[in-house]
Amino acid sequence: MLKFTVKRLLYSVLILFFVMFLIYVLMYNMPMGYIETKARELASRPGATKSYAEWLSDLNAQYGMDKGVVQGYFVWLSSAVRGQWGDSWAWTVPVTQEFRSTVWFSFALGLVSFILEIIIAIPLGITAARKQYSFSDYFTTVVSMICISMPTFFLATLLKYVFSVKLGWFDLTGMQSRNYMFLSGFGKALDLAKHFVLPAITLTVVSIGSLMRYTRTNMLEVLNSDYIRTARAKGVDEHKVIYKHAFRNTLIPLVTMLGGSLPGLFSGALITETLFGIRGIGNASYSSMTQADVPFVMFYLAFISILTLLGNLISDLLYAAVDPRVRLS
Amino acid sequence: MDNRNKSFYEMLKQDAAKEENKSGEMKLDDIARVKVLSPGRQVFKRFVRNRLAVFGACLLIVMFVFSFLGPLVYPYGQKQIFYKYDAQNVNYALAKENSTYNGYVLDSSFEVERSVNNLMNSSIKRMLEDGKKETYIFGDEVWHVEERAEEVYVLSLTDSRQICVTGSGKLTVGNFDTISGKLNYSSAEVEGLEEAAAAANMKGSGGSFTYDGVTYDYARSGGKSYDITTELSGVNYSAEAPGEGFEQAMEKAVGKDDCFEFGGSDYAIMKDGQRYYVYSVENDRAAKVFTRLTFDLFEPGNSVSDEMRVGALMNTDGSFTADGREWTAADEDGLLIIRGDDGKEFAEMNTFSIRRYSGADTVEYDLKKAITETVEQMQDEGNKTAELVYRLPQQSETGEYAYDEDGSLLYQDTELHITQRDTGEYVINCDQIIYVIDRFAGPSIKHVLGTDGDGFDVMSRIMYGGRVSLMVGFVVVFIEVLIGVIMGGLAGYYGGWVDNLIMRLVDIFYCLPSLPIMIILGAMMDALRLDTRVRLLVMMATLGVLGWASVARLVRGQILSLREQEFMVAAEATGIKVKDRIFRHLVPNVMPQLIVIATMGMGSVIIMESTLSYLGLGVKHPLATWGTIINSVSSASAMAHYAHIWIPVGLLICVTVIAFNFVGDGMRDAYDPKSKG
C-alpha cells in the first residue's frame, strides 16, 4: 500500500512537471499579453523617457520573462516549489492572497452542490435500478441525460431568465444586495446565501446526471449478482435486500468516485462563477486568463492539476480501502 | 471475420429454405424456426428495440436534415440583412428667423475684400441700431453700405482719397531709413523734415528730436529704419484742403457720424483710437447685395436662379427681367410677393425661413404659412412647443408616396410637433415611414424566430450555425479517434517501454485542463485578431489534440486483451505485417467501442464549442454557430427581452447533445448488453 502510494505520488509529480511545462509554453507565447500592454502604456505616457521596445525588454527582465522558455520554466518552477508564486498582474496582489480571498467562496459553492448532488442523485439512481424498465427508470434515465447534455451557460441563463428576470426572486449577478452594508451580520450571511442559490442549482443540475447514471448502473450490476439472488431465495425482506445487501456493495464504486471528486470542490466552477458573478477562484482565474496574467494562471492551473492528480490517487486508495477484495500492487 | 460469418449464416439459411421446400411442413426442431441473424443485424435489432435510442437517432436525422439540407430550401442566407418600413418620429423641418445677411454678387468684375465681407453682418446690425441708412467699411479700400430697401443692403466700392487726419494722439509721419537718408511719408509731407531726421543721427531703439517747433519721436522699426511719430494737433491734411468751411463741416460730423457731405461730395470718417481719418469718396460701384430675405416658392418644384434673386432684391418694388422673363415684385398686405409676367404668384420673400431638415426647400408654401402662423402664436403665448395638424403627402406602408388616378399626390392629416430649441430654431417633428434595418423583430410568418440585432433571420442563422457546430463535432471527434487509435494501438500491441511512454503521455493529456487552455487560446487569438475561420480551424485542432487520451486508453485496454486471443496468434503465425496486424485485425475489433465513444464525444464537443463561442472566445460573430447566436443576446437586457432568440438555440444544443448521448448509449447496449454504462 505504502509502496503503491509512493510510486503513484512520484508518477504524479512527473506528470505535473510536464503538464505545467506545456502550460508554461502556452502562456509564455501569449501575444499582446500583460507586459506588452503595460509597455505600450508606459511608452506612450507624456514625458516617457524610454521607447516601447526598451520598456518591453525592461519589463520582461523585471517579470522574469526575458529568459528562454525552458530556463524561464525552471526559474518559475524553482520559486513555485519554494512557495513563491509571485504577484498577480491582473489583481495586483500576491497570487496566494488572491487565492485565499476567493477559494472559500468556490469551496462553499462546490460543497453545497456536492451535498445536493448526493442527496438527489443516489436515491434516484437506486430507485431506477430497482425497477428496471419501469416508468421511473425511463424517467430517471431521460432526466439524467438531459442534465448531462445541458450546457452550463444555457442552464444558467435559463435560471436567471426565470428566477431573476421573470420572477424577480434573485439578483442577476453578484454576491451582495444593494442594501448589504446596512444588514446585520446574520442578514449579511443570509444575503450571501441567497446569491448562492442559483449558482448552486446550476452546478447541481449539471453534475447530477452522471452520478445518477453511475449509481443506477452499479446498482443494477449488484442486483444481478448471485448473492442478491441467494438472499432473495432465502426469503430476505426486499427492503433489506436492497438497502443492506445491495446498497452496501454499490457503495464501493460510489465512495471511490465521490472520494476522488472531493479535491475538485476547491477547483472552482469557471463558467458558473463567471456567469453569476461569484468572486470565486474560477471567476478570478477566468479574468486572469483573458488578461494573460501569467503568475495567477500558472498558479491556478498548477492548483487544479494537483487537485486532479490528487483526486485520482484518492479514488485508487479508497478503492482498496473500501473493498477488501482489492489488493493494490 | 464479418464476411466469414455472413457466408456461414447464409449457408444455414439456404439449408433451412431447402428443408422447408422439401417437406412443406416444419418440424419442431427445424432450424428455420430459430431465426438466425447476422451479428450486424442482431446489433441493429437490439438497437431498434431501445426506444430512447431510436428516438435519439430520429432527432439526429432531423437535426442533420435541418442543418445541412435546411439552408438549401430556406429562402434566407445567414448574413442576409433584413429591412423594414417603420413609422418613426423624424425631424421633418427646421424653421428659423434668418439672422445673418447673405451676400449675392452684383458685379463680378472685382472682388469684395474678405475682411469687408465678414464685417457686413455687424455693420448692418450697427446701422440698424443707430437708425442710419448708410455707413462705410474701411478695408484696403473704403466701402460704402447703403440700405436700398427694407432688409436689402448694397455694398459698393468707392474711389477714395485720404484728405486729412484730425483728433488727438500719435500721428505717424513716416518711416526714415538711416542708410539711404530717405523719409517715406505716410501722412502729409513736412518740408525739411527729411534733413532734420538725418541730422538727428538716430541711434538705439528710439529717441526724439525737434524740428520747426514740433517734437518728433522716433522708434526703431527694424534694421536701420525708424518710425517717426509726432503728437497730433489740429487738422493734418495729406491732400489739398477741399475748401472753406470744410473743417467746420468735418468737426460737426467727427465723433458722431461716419460720413458727412461737403460741397456736393461725400466724405467718410474712419475712427482709429483718438484719431479720425477723413476720406473723400466718390464713384460708388455696387459689388454685392446683402439680405436676410429668403424665397418661399409657391410651387416647391421651382427653383430660384441667382439672376432672379439679385433682380428681385434690387427691385423689391417694381419689375425686373431675369431668366428671360419679366417679373414684378410688390408689397401686398405686408408680404413681399413676386409674380411672373402671367400675373401668377411665384414666390414670397421673407426673413423667416422654413426648410426640410436636410436643408432642401421642398416644404409647401401653405405649410410654411401654417407653420409661420403657429410659431407666431407660440411667440405671442410664450410657449416652447406647439402642435399643428397639416396634410402631408400620404405614405404607403413601404414608405412610397400614394397617388390617385390622376397621378396627383394623396394627402393625409399628419400631426406636426413644433419645438423651440434653445438656439431659437424651431424643429418640426412628425411620424414618417422610413426604411430601417429590421432589428430584433419578434417571431412572425416571414421570420419564424424573428431577427437578431443585425437584422439577420434567426432561423437561417440557426441552420447555418448547426452546420458549423455539427461539423466541429465531427472534425474534433475524428482527430481524437485518429490520434487515439494510433497511439492506443501502438501502446497496446507493443507493450513494454512503448506502452509506458505512451501511457505517461496519456496521463499528461488527461491531466491538462482543457477548458482553461481553450480560454487562454481564445484570448490569445483575440489578441492576434485572427480571422474567424482560422479561429475555427485552430479550435478544432486543439480540441482534437486535447481529447485523444481517453480514446487511446480505451483502445489500448481492448487491444491488450484481444492480443492474447487465438486469431492474433494465427495472424502472427501467417506472418502478417505488424502494421496490418494492429490496424486490420486488432483495431476493427475495437470498432464498436470506438463508435460508441465517438458518438458520446460528439455531444461533449458540441457543448464545449458552444460554451467557448458563448464566452466570445471561440468562433466569432459574423460566422454563425449556436454559441455565437446566444452570445449575441447574452447581455442582461438583451437576455431579458429577446428570449425568442436564445431559448430555441439553447434547446437545440440540448436536444442535439441528448440525441447523441441516447444514440451512443443505445449502441453500447446493442453491441454489448452486459456492459457497464
PDB file of N, CA and C in Angstrom, chain B residues 114-182:
ATOM      1  N   ARG B 114     -12.192  90.156 -48.302  1.00  0.00           N
ATOM      2  CA  ARG B 114     -12.741  89.162 -47.375  1.00  0.00           C
ATOM      3  C   ARG B 114     -13.107  89.791 -46.025  1.00  0.00           C
ATOM      4  N   SER B 115     -12.221  90.685 -45.528  1.00  0.00           N
ATOM      5  CA  SER B 115     -12.492  91.268 -44.209  1.00  0.00           C
ATOM      6  C   SER B 115     -13.741  92.132 -44.257  1.00  0.00           C
ATOM      7  N   VAL B 116     -13.939  92.791 -45.390  1.00  0.00           N
ATOM      8  CA  VAL B 116     -15.122  93.643 -45.535  1.00  0.00           C
ATOM      9  C   VAL B 116     -16.368  92.778 -45.551  1.00  0.00           C
ATOM     10  N   ASN B 117     -16.270  91.677 -46.312  1.00  0.00           N
ATOM     11  CA  ASN B 117     -17.381  90.739 -46.393  1.00  0.00           C
ATOM     12  C   ASN B 117     -17.777  90.254 -44.999  1.00  0.00           C
ATOM     13  N   ASN B 118     -16.744  89.957 -44.202  1.00  0.00           N
ATOM     14  CA  ASN B 118     -17.019  89.446 -42.862  1.00  0.00           C
ATOM     15  C   ASN B 118     -17.619  90.502 -41.950  1.00  0.00           C
ATOM     16  N   LEU B 119     -17.290  91.745 -42.243  1.00  0.00           N
ATOM     17  CA  LEU B 119     -17.781  92.822 -41.376  1.00  0.00           C
ATOM     18  C   LEU B 119     -19.212  93.220 -41.694  1.00  0.00           C
ATOM     19  N   MET B 120     -19.740  92.743 -42.850  1.00  0.00           N
ATOM     20  CA  MET B 120     -21.059  93.189 -43.314  1.00  0.00           C
ATOM     21  C   MET B 120     -22.152  92.967 -42.273  1.00  0.00           C
ATOM     22  N   ASN B 121     -22.181  91.737 -41.710  1.00  0.00           N
ATOM     23  CA  ASN B 121     -23.249  91.426 -40.772  1.00  0.00           C
ATOM     24  C   ASN B 121     -23.283  92.410 -39.619  1.00  0.00           C
ATOM     25  N   SER B 122     -22.103  92.624 -39.011  1.00  0.00           N
ATOM     26  CA  SER B 122     -22.085  93.502 -37.838  1.00  0.00           C
ATOM     27  C   SER B 122     -22.323  94.945 -38.244  1.00  0.00           C
ATOM     28  N   SER B 123     -21.839  95.340 -39.421  1.00  0.00           N
ATOM     29  CA  SER B 123     -22.047  96.727 -39.862  1.00  0.00           C
ATOM     30  C   SER B 123     -23.523  96.996 -40.067  1.00  0.00           C
ATOM     31  N   ILE B 124     -24.211  96.030 -40.712  1.00  0.00           N
ATOM     32  CA  ILE B 124     -25.640  96.236 -40.973  1.00  0.00           C
ATOM     33  C   ILE B 124     -26.387  96.305 -39.652  1.00  0.00           C
ATOM     34  N   LYS B 125     -25.992  95.431 -38.715  1.00  0.00           N
ATOM     35  CA  LYS B 125     -26.697  95.436 -37.438  1.00  0.00           C
ATOM     36  C   LYS B 125     -26.453  96.745 -36.692  1.00  0.00           C
ATOM     37  N   ARG B 126     -25.230  97.287 -36.803  1.00  0.00           N
ATOM     38  CA  ARG B 126     -24.966  98.558 -36.128  1.00  0.00           C
ATOM     39  C   ARG B 126     -25.755  99.688 -36.778  1.00  0.00           C
ATOM     40  N   MET B 127     -25.835  99.612 -38.107  1.00  0.00           N
ATOM     41  CA  MET B 127     -26.642 100.599 -38.828  1.00  0.00           C
ATOM     42  C   MET B 127     -28.080 100.585 -38.334  1.00  0.00           C
ATOM     43  N   LEU B 128     -28.605  99.357 -38.179  1.00  0.00           N
ATOM     44  CA  LEU B 128     -29.990  99.235 -37.738  1.00  0.00           C
ATOM     45  C   LEU B 128     -30.152  99.792 -36.335  1.00  0.00           C
ATOM     46  N   GLU B 129     -29.173  99.512 -35.487  1.00  0.00           N
ATOM     47  CA  GLU B 129     -29.244 100.010 -34.116  1.00  0.00           C
ATOM     48  C   GLU B 129     -29.211 101.531 -34.088  1.00  0.00           C
ATOM     49  N   ASP B 130     -28.314 102.104 -34.914  1.00  0.00           N
ATOM     50  CA  ASP B 130     -28.165 103.549 -34.910  1.00  0.00           C
ATOM     51  C   ASP B 130     -29.229 104.239 -35.742  1.00  0.00           C
ATOM     52  N   GLY B 131     -30.006 103.443 -36.454  1.00  0.00           N
ATOM     53  CA  GLY B 131     -31.050 104.017 -37.285  1.00  0.00           C
ATOM     54  C   GLY B 131     -30.512 104.756 -38.484  1.00  0.00           C
ATOM     55  N   LYS B 132     -29.344 104.325 -38.964  1.00  0.00           N
ATOM     56  CA  LYS B 132     -28.734 105.021 -40.088  1.00  0.00           C
ATOM     57  C   LYS B 132     -29.076 104.328 -41.395  1.00  0.00           C
ATOM     58  N   LYS B 133     -28.945 105.047 -42.461  1.00  0.00           N
ATOM     59  CA  LYS B 133     -29.278 104.496 -43.767  1.00  0.00           C
ATOM     60  C   LYS B 133     -28.027 104.068 -44.518  1.00  0.00           C
ATOM     61  N   GLU B 134     -26.893 104.627 -44.123  1.00  0.00           N
ATOM     62  CA  GLU B 134     -25.665 104.247 -44.838  1.00  0.00           C
ATOM     63  C   GLU B 134     -24.488 104.277 -43.875  1.00  0.00           C
ATOM     64  N   THR B 135     -23.468 103.534 -44.260  1.00  0.00           N
ATOM     65  CA  THR B 135     -22.257 103.530 -43.453  1.00  0.00           C
ATOM     66  C   THR B 135     -21.085 103.163 -44.348  1.00  0.00           C
ATOM     67  N   TYR B 136     -19.905 103.289 -43.778  1.00  0.00           N
ATOM     68  CA  TYR B 136     -18.714 102.961 -44.562  1.00  0.00           C
ATOM     69  C   TYR B 136     -17.939 101.872 -43.849  1.00  0.00           C
ATOM     70  N   ILE B 137     -17.330 101.016 -44.633  1.00  0.00           N
ATOM     71  CA  ILE B 137     -16.454  99.998 -44.061  1.00  0.00           C
ATOM     72  C   ILE B 137     -15.066 100.233 -44.633  1.00  0.00           C
ATOM     73  N   PHE B 138     -14.084 100.219 -43.756  1.00  0.00           N
ATOM     74  CA  PHE B 138     -12.739 100.551 -44.201  1.00  0.00           C
ATOM     75  C   PHE B 138     -11.872  99.304 -44.249  1.00  0.00           C
ATOM     76  N   GLY B 139     -11.546  98.914 -45.430  1.00  0.00           N
ATOM     77  CA  GLY B 139     -10.569  97.832 -45.596  1.00  0.00           C
ATOM     78  C   GLY B 139      -9.359  98.443 -46.234  1.00  0.00           C
ATOM     79  N   ASP B 140      -8.796  97.770 -47.229  1.00  0.00           N
ATOM     80  CA  ASP B 140      -7.736  98.404 -48.011  1.00  0.00           C
ATOM     81  C   ASP B 140      -8.327  99.576 -48.780  1.00  0.00           C
ATOM     82  N   GLU B 141      -9.574  99.379 -49.177  1.00  0.00           N
ATOM     83  CA  GLU B 141     -10.325 100.446 -49.840  1.00  0.00           C
ATOM     84  C   GLU B 141     -11.438 100.873 -48.894  1.00  0.00           C
ATOM     85  N   VAL B 142     -12.159 101.886 -49.303  1.00  0.00           N
ATOM     86  CA  VAL B 142     -13.298 102.307 -48.493  1.00  0.00           C
ATOM     87  C   VAL B 142     -14.554 101.805 -49.180  1.00  0.00           C
ATOM     88  N   TRP B 143     -15.389 101.128 -48.431  1.00  0.00           N
ATOM     89  CA  TRP B 143     -16.596 100.515 -48.986  1.00  0.00           C
ATOM     90  C   TRP B 143     -17.822 101.207 -48.406  1.00  0.00           C
ATOM     91  N   HIS B 144     -18.793 101.330 -49.239  1.00  0.00           N
ATOM     92  CA  HIS B 144     -19.998 102.064 -48.885  1.00  0.00           C
ATOM     93  C   HIS B 144     -21.167 101.089 -48.761  1.00  0.00           C
ATOM     94  N   VAL B 145     -21.837 101.137 -47.613  1.00  0.00           N
ATOM     95  CA  VAL B 145     -23.001 100.273 -47.427  1.00  0.00           C
ATOM     96  C   VAL B 145     -24.227 101.157 -47.357  1.00  0.00           C
ATOM     97  N   GLU B 146     -25.222 100.806 -48.132  1.00  0.00           N
ATOM     98  CA  GLU B 146     -26.402 101.661 -48.210  1.00  0.00           C
ATOM     99  C   GLU B 146     -27.640 100.785 -48.169  1.00  0.00           C
ATOM    100  N   GLU B 147     -28.622 101.204 -47.398  1.00  0.00           N
ATOM    101  CA  GLU B 147     -29.880 100.454 -47.373  1.00  0.00           C
ATOM    102  C   GLU B 147     -30.657 100.806 -48.629  1.00  0.00           C
ATOM    103  N   ARG B 148     -30.991  99.745 -49.388  1.00  0.00           N
ATOM    104  CA  ARG B 148     -31.687 100.007 -50.647  1.00  0.00           C
ATOM    105  C   ARG B 148     -33.188  99.899 -50.443  1.00  0.00           C
ATOM    106  N   ALA B 149     -33.564  98.890 -49.709  1.00  0.00           N
ATOM    107  CA  ALA B 149     -34.971  98.722 -49.342  1.00  0.00           C
ATOM    108  C   ALA B 149     -34.951  98.032 -47.986  1.00  0.00           C
ATOM    109  N   GLU B 150     -36.087  97.777 -47.436  1.00  0.00           N
ATOM    110  CA  GLU B 150     -36.114  97.100 -46.149  1.00  0.00           C
ATOM    111  C   GLU B 150     -35.419  95.743 -46.282  1.00  0.00           C
ATOM    112  N   GLU B 151     -34.475  95.477 -45.437  1.00  0.00           N
ATOM    113  CA  GLU B 151     -33.729  94.216 -45.402  1.00  0.00           C
ATOM    114  C   GLU B 151     -32.817  94.011 -46.605  1.00  0.00           C
ATOM    115  N   VAL B 152     -32.687  95.024 -47.435  1.00  0.00           N
ATOM    116  CA  VAL B 152     -31.798  94.881 -48.594  1.00  0.00           C
ATOM    117  C   VAL B 152     -30.713  95.946 -48.498  1.00  0.00           C
ATOM    118  N   TYR B 153     -29.470  95.514 -48.523  1.00  0.00           N
ATOM    119  CA  TYR B 153     -28.343  96.435 -48.369  1.00  0.00           C
ATOM    120  C   TYR B 153     -27.382  96.199 -49.508  1.00  0.00           C
ATOM    121  N   VAL B 154     -26.908  97.324 -50.057  1.00  0.00           N
ATOM    122  CA  VAL B 154     -25.985  97.203 -51.182  1.00  0.00           C
ATOM    123  C   VAL B 154     -24.600  97.646 -50.726  1.00  0.00           C
ATOM    124  N   LEU B 155     -23.626  96.850 -51.056  1.00  0.00           N
ATOM    125  CA  LEU B 155     -22.239  97.159 -50.717  1.00  0.00           C
ATOM    126  C   LEU B 155     -21.549  97.627 -51.987  1.00  0.00           C
ATOM    127  N   SER B 156     -20.939  98.816 -51.920  1.00  0.00           N
ATOM    128  CA  SER B 156     -20.274  99.331 -53.127  1.00  0.00           C
ATOM    129  C   SER B 156     -18.843  99.712 -52.809  1.00  0.00           C
ATOM    130  N   LEU B 157     -18.032  99.656 -53.856  1.00  0.00           N
ATOM    131  CA  LEU B 157     -16.636 100.069 -53.751  1.00  0.00           C
ATOM    132  C   LEU B 157     -16.561 101.539 -54.158  1.00  0.00           C
ATOM    133  N   THR B 158     -15.779 102.298 -53.419  1.00  0.00           N
ATOM    134  CA  THR B 158     -15.680 103.723 -53.766  1.00  0.00           C
ATOM    135  C   THR B 158     -14.263 104.049 -54.200  1.00  0.00           C
ATOM    136  N   ASP B 159     -14.135 105.145 -54.953  1.00  0.00           N
ATOM    137  CA  ASP B 159     -12.803 105.704 -55.201  1.00  0.00           C
ATOM    138  C   ASP B 159     -12.537 106.645 -54.039  1.00  0.00           C
ATOM    139  N   SER B 160     -11.533 106.330 -53.241  1.00  0.00           N
ATOM    140  CA  SER B 160     -11.357 107.122 -52.031  1.00  0.00           C
ATOM    141  C   SER B 160      -9.977 107.758 -52.014  1.00  0.00           C
ATOM    142  N   ARG B 161      -9.885 108.820 -51.288  1.00  0.00           N
ATOM    143  CA  ARG B 161      -8.634 109.570 -51.173  1.00  0.00           C
ATOM    144  C   ARG B 161      -8.578 110.091 -49.757  1.00  0.00           C
ATOM    145  N   GLN B 162      -7.441 109.908 -49.080  1.00  0.00           N
ATOM    146  CA  GLN B 162      -7.368 110.425 -47.721  1.00  0.00           C
ATOM    147  C   GLN B 162      -7.194 111.927 -47.795  1.00  0.00           C
ATOM    148  N   ILE B 163      -8.034 112.643 -47.054  1.00  0.00           N
ATOM    149  CA  ILE B 163      -7.964 114.094 -47.093  1.00  0.00           C
ATOM    150  C   ILE B 163      -7.148 114.599 -45.911  1.00  0.00           C
ATOM    151  N   CYS B 164      -7.504 114.189 -44.731  1.00  0.00           N
ATOM    152  CA  CYS B 164      -6.808 114.730 -43.581  1.00  0.00           C
ATOM    153  C   CYS B 164      -6.939 113.807 -42.382  1.00  0.00           C
ATOM    154  N   VAL B 165      -6.158 114.093 -41.345  1.00  0.00           N
ATOM    155  CA  VAL B 165      -6.252 113.388 -40.082  1.00  0.00           C
ATOM    156  C   VAL B 165      -6.504 114.425 -39.013  1.00  0.00           C
ATOM    157  N   THR B 166      -7.378 114.092 -38.102  1.00  0.00           N
ATOM    158  CA  THR B 166      -7.631 115.042 -37.019  1.00  0.00           C
ATOM    159  C   THR B 166      -7.817 114.261 -35.729  1.00  0.00           C
ATOM    160  N   GLY B 167      -8.021 114.990 -34.652  1.00  0.00           N
ATOM    161  CA  GLY B 167      -8.181 114.322 -33.357  1.00  0.00           C
ATOM    162  C   GLY B 167      -6.914 114.448 -32.552  1.00  0.00           C
ATOM    163  N   SER B 168      -6.695 113.590 -31.619  1.00  0.00           N
ATOM    164  CA  SER B 168      -5.504 113.658 -30.780  1.00  0.00           C
ATOM    165  C   SER B 168      -4.823 112.303 -30.799  1.00  0.00           C
ATOM    166  N   GLY B 169      -3.607 112.269 -30.238  1.00  0.00           N
ATOM    167  CA  GLY B 169      -2.863 111.023 -30.206  1.00  0.00           C
ATOM    168  C   GLY B 169      -1.653 111.100 -31.107  1.00  0.00           C
ATOM    169  N   LYS B 170      -1.051 109.975 -31.318  1.00  0.00           N
ATOM    170  CA  LYS B 170       0.167 109.944 -32.121  1.00  0.00           C
ATOM    171  C   LYS B 170      -0.186 109.896 -33.581  1.00  0.00           C
ATOM    172  N   LEU B 171       0.564 110.648 -34.337  1.00  0.00           N
ATOM    173  CA  LEU B 171       0.406 110.587 -35.778  1.00  0.00           C
ATOM    174  C   LEU B 171       1.702 110.050 -36.362  1.00  0.00           C
ATOM    175  N   THR B 172       1.595 109.023 -37.135  1.00  0.00           N
ATOM    176  CA  THR B 172       2.777 108.502 -37.786  1.00  0.00           C
ATOM    177  C   THR B 172       3.083 109.374 -38.983  1.00  0.00           C
ATOM    178  N   VAL B 173       4.254 109.998 -38.901  1.00  0.00           N
ATOM    179  CA  VAL B 173       4.622 110.888 -40.003  1.00  0.00           C
ATOM    180  C   VAL B 173       5.159 110.069 -41.162  1.00  0.00           C
ATOM    181  N   GLY B 174       6.048 109.154 -40.816  1.00  0.00           N
ATOM    182  CA  GLY B 174       6.613 108.337 -41.886  1.00  0.00           C
ATOM    183  C   GLY B 174       7.691 107.444 -41.347  1.00  0.00           C
ATOM    184  N   ASN B 175       8.393 106.832 -42.263  1.00  0.00           N
ATOM    185  CA  ASN B 175       9.436 105.900 -41.904  1.00  0.00           C
ATOM    186  C   ASN B 175      10.742 106.405 -42.482  1.00  0.00           C
ATOM    187  N   PHE B 176      11.756 106.499 -41.631  1.00  0.00           N
ATOM    188  CA  PHE B 176      13.037 107.065 -42.071  1.00  0.00           C
ATOM    189  C   PHE B 176      14.094 105.968 -42.135  1.00  0.00           C
ATOM    190  N   ASP B 177      14.744 105.920 -43.292  1.00  0.00           N
ATOM    191  CA  ASP B 177      15.800 104.923 -43.475  1.00  0.00           C
ATOM    192  C   ASP B 177      17.131 105.624 -43.284  1.00  0.00           C
ATOM    193  N   THR B 178      17.884 105.236 -42.247  1.00  0.00           N
ATOM    194  CA  THR B 178      19.114 105.972 -41.930  1.00  0.00           C
ATOM    195  C   THR B 178      20.213 105.702 -42.929  1.00  0.00           C
ATOM    196  N   ILE B 179      20.137 104.645 -43.695  1.00  0.00           N
ATOM    197  CA  ILE B 179      21.202 104.349 -44.645  1.00  0.00           C
ATOM    198  C   ILE B 179      21.046 105.205 -45.893  1.00  0.00           C
ATOM    199  N   SER B 180      19.805 105.163 -46.440  1.00  0.00           N
ATOM    200  CA  SER B 180      19.606 105.952 -47.659  1.00  0.00           C
ATOM    201  C   SER B 180      19.263 107.414 -47.332  1.00  0.00           C
ATOM    202  N   GLY B 181      18.883 107.667 -46.060  1.00  0.00           N
ATOM    203  CA  GLY B 181      18.535 109.023 -45.675  1.00  0.00           C
ATOM    204  C   GLY B 181      17.214 109.476 -46.260  1.00  0.00           C
ATOM    205  N   LYS B 182      16.334 108.507 -46.600  1.00  0.00           N
ATOM    206  CA  LYS B 182      15.050 108.869 -47.209  1.00  0.00           C
ATOM    207  C   LYS B 182      13.927 108.719 -46.186  1.00  0.00           C
TER     208      LYS B 182
END
